[in-house]
Coordinates of C-alpha atoms in Angstrom, one line a residue:
M29 CA 0.0 0.0 0.0
S30 CA 1.4 3.4 -1.1
S31 CA 0.1 6.9 -0.9
L32 CA 0.8 9.9 -3.2
V33 CA 0.8 13.4 -1.7
V34 CA 0.5 16.3 -4.1
A35 CA 2.8 19.1 -3.0
D36 CA 1.4 22.6 -2.4
H37 CA 3.9 25.2 -3.7
D38 CA 4.4 28.3 -5.8
N39 CA 7.2 26.9 -8.0
S40 CA 9.9 28.3 -5.8
S41 CA 9.0 27.4 -2.2
L42 CA 7.1 24.6 -0.5
S43 CA 4.0 25.4 1.5
D44 CA 4.0 24.4 5.2
A45 CA 0.7 22.5 4.4
T46 CA 2.5 19.8 2.6
A47 CA 4.4 18.6 5.7
K48 CA 1.1 18.2 7.4
V49 CA -0.5 16.3 4.6
V50 CA 2.5 13.9 4.7
S51 CA 1.8 13.4 8.4
A52 CA -1.7 12.3 7.5
A53 CA -0.5 10.1 4.7
R54 CA 2.0 8.3 7.0
Q55 CA -1.0 7.3 9.2
L56 CA -2.4 5.3 6.3
G57 CA 0.6 3.0 6.4
G58 CA 2.9 2.0 3.6
D59 CA 5.3 4.2 1.5
V60 CA 4.6 7.9 1.0
H61 CA 5.6 9.5 -2.2
V62 CA 5.3 13.2 -3.0
L63 CA 4.4 14.6 -6.4
V64 CA 5.8 18.0 -7.4
A65 CA 4.1 19.4 -10.5
G66 CA 5.3 22.8 -11.7
Q67 CA 7.8 24.7 -13.7
N68 CA 11.4 25.4 -12.6
C69 CA 10.5 23.8 -9.3
E70 CA 13.6 21.7 -8.5
A71 CA 14.1 23.5 -5.2
V72 CA 10.6 22.5 -4.2
A73 CA 11.4 18.8 -5.0
Q74 CA 14.5 19.0 -2.9
A75 CA 12.5 20.5 0.0
C76 CA 10.0 17.6 -0.2
A77 CA 12.9 15.1 -0.2
K78 CA 13.9 16.3 3.3
L79 CA 10.5 15.6 4.8
D80 CA 10.5 12.8 7.3
G81 CA 8.6 9.7 6.1
V82 CA 8.8 10.5 2.4
S83 CA 10.5 7.6 0.5
K84 CA 10.4 9.2 -3.0
V85 CA 9.7 12.5 -4.7
L86 CA 8.3 12.5 -8.3
L87 CA 9.2 15.7 -10.1
A88 CA 7.1 16.7 -13.2
D89 CA 8.8 19.9 -14.3
D90 CA 7.0 21.3 -17.4
A91 CA 5.5 24.5 -18.6
I92 CA 2.0 23.1 -18.6
Y93 CA 2.1 22.8 -14.8
A94 CA 3.4 26.4 -14.2
A95 CA 0.0 27.5 -13.0
R96 CA -1.1 24.0 -11.9
L97 CA -4.4 24.2 -13.8
A98 CA -6.9 21.6 -12.6
E99 CA -7.3 19.8 -15.9
N100 CA -3.5 19.4 -16.4
V101 CA -2.7 18.3 -12.8
A102 CA -5.6 15.9 -12.7
E103 CA -4.5 14.2 -15.9
L104 CA -1.0 13.7 -14.4
V105 CA -2.3 12.4 -11.0
V106 CA -4.8 9.9 -12.6
G107 CA -2.0 8.6 -14.8
L108 CA 0.1 7.8 -11.7
M109 CA -2.7 6.2 -9.6
G110 CA -2.0 2.7 -10.9
N111 CA 0.8 2.6 -8.3
Y112 CA -1.1 4.0 -5.4
T113 CA -4.1 3.3 -3.2
A114 CA -4.6 6.8 -2.0
V115 CA -3.8 10.4 -3.2
L116 CA -3.9 13.2 -0.7
G117 CA -3.8 17.0 -1.0
S118 CA -4.3 19.9 1.4
A119 CA -7.7 21.4 1.7
T120 CA -6.5 24.6 0.0
T121 CA -7.7 26.5 -3.0
V122 CA -5.4 24.7 -5.5
S123 CA -6.2 21.2 -4.2
K124 CA -9.9 21.9 -4.0
N125 CA -9.7 22.8 -7.7
F126 CA -8.1 19.6 -9.1
M127 CA -8.9 16.9 -6.5
P128 CA -12.6 16.6 -7.3
R129 CA -11.7 16.2 -11.0
V130 CA -9.3 13.4 -10.0
A131 CA -12.1 11.7 -8.0
A132 CA -14.5 12.0 -11.0
M133 CA -11.9 10.6 -13.4
L134 CA -11.2 7.6 -11.1
D135 CA -15.0 7.2 -10.5
V136 CA -14.7 7.3 -6.7
A137 CA -16.0 9.5 -3.9
Q138 CA -13.8 12.2 -2.6
I139 CA -13.2 12.3 1.1
S140 CA -13.0 15.9 2.0
E141 CA -11.2 17.9 4.8
I142 CA -10.4 15.0 7.1
V143 CA -9.2 15.9 10.6
K144 CA -8.3 12.4 11.7
V145 CA -7.2 9.1 10.3
E146 CA -8.9 6.2 12.1
S147 CA -7.6 3.5 9.7
P148 CA -6.5 3.2 6.1
D149 CA -10.2 3.3 5.0
T150 CA -11.8 5.2 7.9
F151 CA -11.6 8.9 8.5
V152 CA -13.1 11.7 10.6
R153 CA -14.3 15.0 9.0
P154 CA -16.3 18.0 10.3
I155 CA -19.9 18.6 9.3
Y156 CA -22.4 21.3 10.2
A157 CA -19.8 24.1 10.4
G158 CA -17.6 21.9 12.7
N159 CA -20.4 21.4 15.2
A160 CA -20.4 17.6 14.6
M161 CA -17.8 15.1 13.5
Q162 CA -18.6 12.5 10.9
T163 CA -16.8 9.2 10.7
V164 CA -16.7 7.9 7.1
Q165 CA -15.5 4.5 5.8
S166 CA -14.6 4.2 2.1
T167 CA -14.7 0.9 0.2
D168 CA -13.2 2.4 -2.9
A169 CA -10.1 0.8 -4.2
K170 CA -8.5 4.3 -4.7
K171 CA -8.9 7.0 -2.0
V172 CA -9.0 10.6 -3.0
I173 CA -8.5 12.7 0.2
T174 CA -8.2 16.4 1.1
V175 CA -6.7 17.1 4.5
R176 CA -7.6 20.0 6.8
T177 CA -4.0 20.7 7.8
T178 CA -4.8 22.8 10.9
T179 CA -5.4 19.5 12.8
F180 CA -2.2 17.6 11.8
Q181 CA 1.3 18.2 13.1
A182 CA 3.9 18.8 10.4
V183 CA 6.5 16.1 9.9
G184 CA 10.2 17.0 10.5
Q185 CA 12.9 17.6 8.0
G186 CA 15.3 14.8 8.5
G187 CA 14.6 12.9 5.4
S188 CA 16.7 12.2 2.4
A189 CA 14.4 10.8 -0.3
A190 CA 15.4 10.3 -3.9
V191 CA 14.0 12.7 -6.5
E192 CA 12.8 11.0 -9.7
K193 CA 12.0 13.1 -12.7
I194 CA 8.9 12.0 -14.6
P195 CA 7.5 13.1 -18.0
A196 CA 4.5 15.4 -18.2
A197 CA 1.1 13.8 -19.0
K198 CA -0.8 14.7 -22.1
N199 CA -2.2 18.2 -22.1
P200 CA -6.0 17.8 -22.4
G201 CA -6.2 21.3 -23.8
L202 CA -9.3 22.2 -21.9
S203 CA -8.0 25.4 -20.3
E204 CA -5.1 27.8 -20.5
Y205 CA -3.5 30.2 -18.0
V206 CA -4.2 33.9 -18.6
G207 CA -2.9 35.6 -15.5
D208 CA -3.2 36.4 -11.8
R209 CA -4.3 39.5 -10.0
L210 CA -2.9 39.2 -6.6
S211 CA -3.1 41.6 -3.6
D212 CA 0.3 42.9 -2.5
S213 CA 0.9 42.9 1.2
A214 CA 4.0 42.8 3.4
R215 CA 1.9 41.0 6.1
P216 CA 2.0 37.2 6.2
Q217 CA -0.7 35.1 4.5
L218 CA -3.7 34.2 6.6
T219 CA -3.3 30.5 6.2
S220 CA 0.3 30.4 7.3
A221 CA 0.5 33.3 9.9
K222 CA 1.4 32.6 13.5
I223 CA -0.6 35.5 14.7
I224 CA -3.9 36.8 13.2
I225 CA -6.0 39.7 14.3
S226 CA -9.5 39.9 12.8
G227 CA -12.2 42.5 12.8
G228 CA -16.0 42.0 12.7
R229 CA -19.2 43.9 12.2
G230 CA -18.3 45.9 15.4
M231 CA -15.6 47.7 13.4
Q232 CA -18.5 49.7 11.9
S233 CA -16.5 50.8 8.8
G234 CA -13.6 49.8 6.6
D235 CA -11.7 52.9 7.7
N236 CA -11.7 51.6 11.3
F237 CA -9.8 48.5 10.2
K238 CA -6.7 50.8 10.3
M239 CA -6.8 50.4 14.0
I240 CA -6.3 46.6 13.9
E241 CA -3.8 47.0 11.0
A242 CA -1.6 49.1 13.3
V243 CA -1.7 46.3 15.9
A244 CA -1.0 43.7 13.2
D245 CA 2.1 45.7 12.1
R246 CA 3.4 45.7 15.7
L247 CA 2.9 42.0 16.0
K248 CA 3.9 41.1 12.5
A249 CA 0.4 39.5 12.2
A250 CA -2.0 38.8 9.4
V251 CA -5.3 40.7 9.2
G252 CA -8.6 38.8 8.9
A253 CA -12.3 39.6 8.9
S254 CA -15.6 37.9 9.7
R255 CA -18.1 37.2 7.0
A256 CA -20.3 40.0 8.4
A257 CA -17.5 42.5 7.9
V258 CA -16.8 41.3 4.4
D259 CA -20.5 41.3 3.4
A260 CA -20.7 44.9 4.8
G261 CA -17.9 46.0 2.6
Y262 CA -15.5 46.7 5.5
A263 CA -12.9 44.2 4.2
A264 CA -11.9 42.3 1.1
N265 CA -13.1 38.8 0.4
D266 CA -9.6 37.2 0.7
M267 CA -9.5 38.4 4.3
Q268 CA -12.5 36.3 5.3
V269 CA -12.0 33.7 8.1
G270 CA -14.7 31.1 8.5
Q271 CA -16.5 28.1 7.0
T272 CA -16.9 29.8 3.6
G273 CA -13.6 31.7 3.9
K274 CA -10.2 30.5 5.2
V275 CA -9.7 28.0 7.9
V276 CA -6.8 29.0 10.2
A277 CA -5.1 27.8 13.3
P278 CA -2.4 30.3 14.3
D279 CA -0.6 30.4 17.7
L280 CA -2.6 33.5 18.6
Y281 CA -6.0 34.7 17.2
I282 CA -7.3 38.0 18.3
A283 CA -11.0 38.6 17.5
V284 CA -12.1 42.3 17.6
G285 CA -15.7 43.2 17.4
I286 CA -16.7 39.7 16.3
S287 CA -19.7 38.2 18.0
G288 CA -18.8 34.6 17.2
A289 CA -21.2 33.2 14.7
I290 CA -21.0 29.5 14.0
Q291 CA -19.7 30.2 10.5
H292 CA -16.7 32.2 11.9
L293 CA -15.9 29.8 14.7
A294 CA -15.6 26.9 12.3
G295 CA -12.7 28.7 10.7
M296 CA -10.6 29.6 13.7
K297 CA -11.6 27.5 16.8
D298 CA -8.5 25.4 16.4
S299 CA -6.2 28.4 17.1
K300 CA -3.8 27.7 20.0
V301 CA -4.8 30.8 22.0
I302 CA -7.9 32.9 21.3
V303 CA -8.3 36.5 22.6
A304 CA -11.7 38.2 22.2
I305 CA -12.4 41.9 22.5
N306 CA -16.2 42.7 22.5
K307 CA -18.4 45.1 24.4
D308 CA -21.2 42.5 24.6
E309 CA -20.4 40.2 27.5
E310 CA -22.9 37.6 26.2
A311 CA -21.2 37.3 22.8
P312 CA -20.7 33.6 21.8
I313 CA -17.0 34.3 21.0
F314 CA -16.3 34.4 24.7
Q315 CA -17.3 30.7 25.0
V316 CA -14.3 29.6 22.9
S317 CA -11.8 32.3 23.8
D318 CA -8.9 31.7 26.3
Y319 CA -8.9 35.4 27.2
G320 CA -11.8 37.8 26.9
L321 CA -12.0 41.6 27.3
V322 CA -15.4 43.1 27.7
A323 CA -14.6 46.6 26.4
D324 CA -15.3 49.2 23.7
L325 CA -12.9 48.2 20.9
F326 CA -12.5 51.8 19.9
K327 CA -10.8 52.4 23.2
A328 CA -9.2 49.0 23.8
V329 CA -7.5 48.6 20.4
P330 CA -5.6 51.9 20.4
E331 CA -4.6 51.3 24.0
L332 CA -3.2 47.9 22.9
E333 CA -1.3 49.4 20.1
A334 CA 0.2 52.0 22.4
E335 CA 1.3 49.4 24.9
L336 CA 3.0 47.4 22.1
A337 CA 4.7 50.5 21.0
K338 CA 6.1 51.0 24.6
L339 CA 7.5 47.5 24.4
G340 CA 9.4 48.4 21.2
L341 CA 7.3 46.2 19.0

């Protein structure tokens, strides 16, 4: 029994998520191989080779994988599945794009966003916005799995796997890359940040987000937002934390003016330490927070920024 992990990367560096997917794959038993599909991505393959538990790295370095289009990557993965009983990817935007196509081409059910491996064919995944856990057992010969990486510990980097170059699969010609329009920020990305400070409806306007941005700059933190804040136009869509946004698990999560709707809690409740600032002492956010401050955020947040400044941060 062997598993194939599809690496998450940007052609130059490996995402932290991949080490956590490898952790899940190791629990299935058998050999773990990692597929790196991209262009000019030799450095990514070498990084994968250092991950503990990886016995081989497959490198498909070709221009058709530069943008990792779903159609092209799926064709490659399906062509390799004769040698594997399971393929795993992180529950991120890229994997969510091509993994369902892989499952359809293999004619099997996808097992989405697992948080625990019970056995090689049995997994636990959240349902109802994380309010219940579902144990699923798959009888499919090939398992197609996405992993919610916030619940798995990353493997170490003491490995020395061999890197094997493989040819590109046939280009199905169903899509072509046009371009990206990316937001430019010096702050860390939400999904990889160690510290996140998020604002909710209580911020009252987009201009008021400058207050939490000042704190974020002091802490070198990422800035997030609740769905209510995004829907109100206070923050951009890519800042949304929650069931329909980004699922995060930083070392420190600071929720400012966020009441704690189920949708939001589903995206951040696995954070190591949760701090809530809200003037409503009955707000649901206080039920999951480690530290809570019942206060007017328009007074508390500037005071927090001032204290951080005194500390030289």
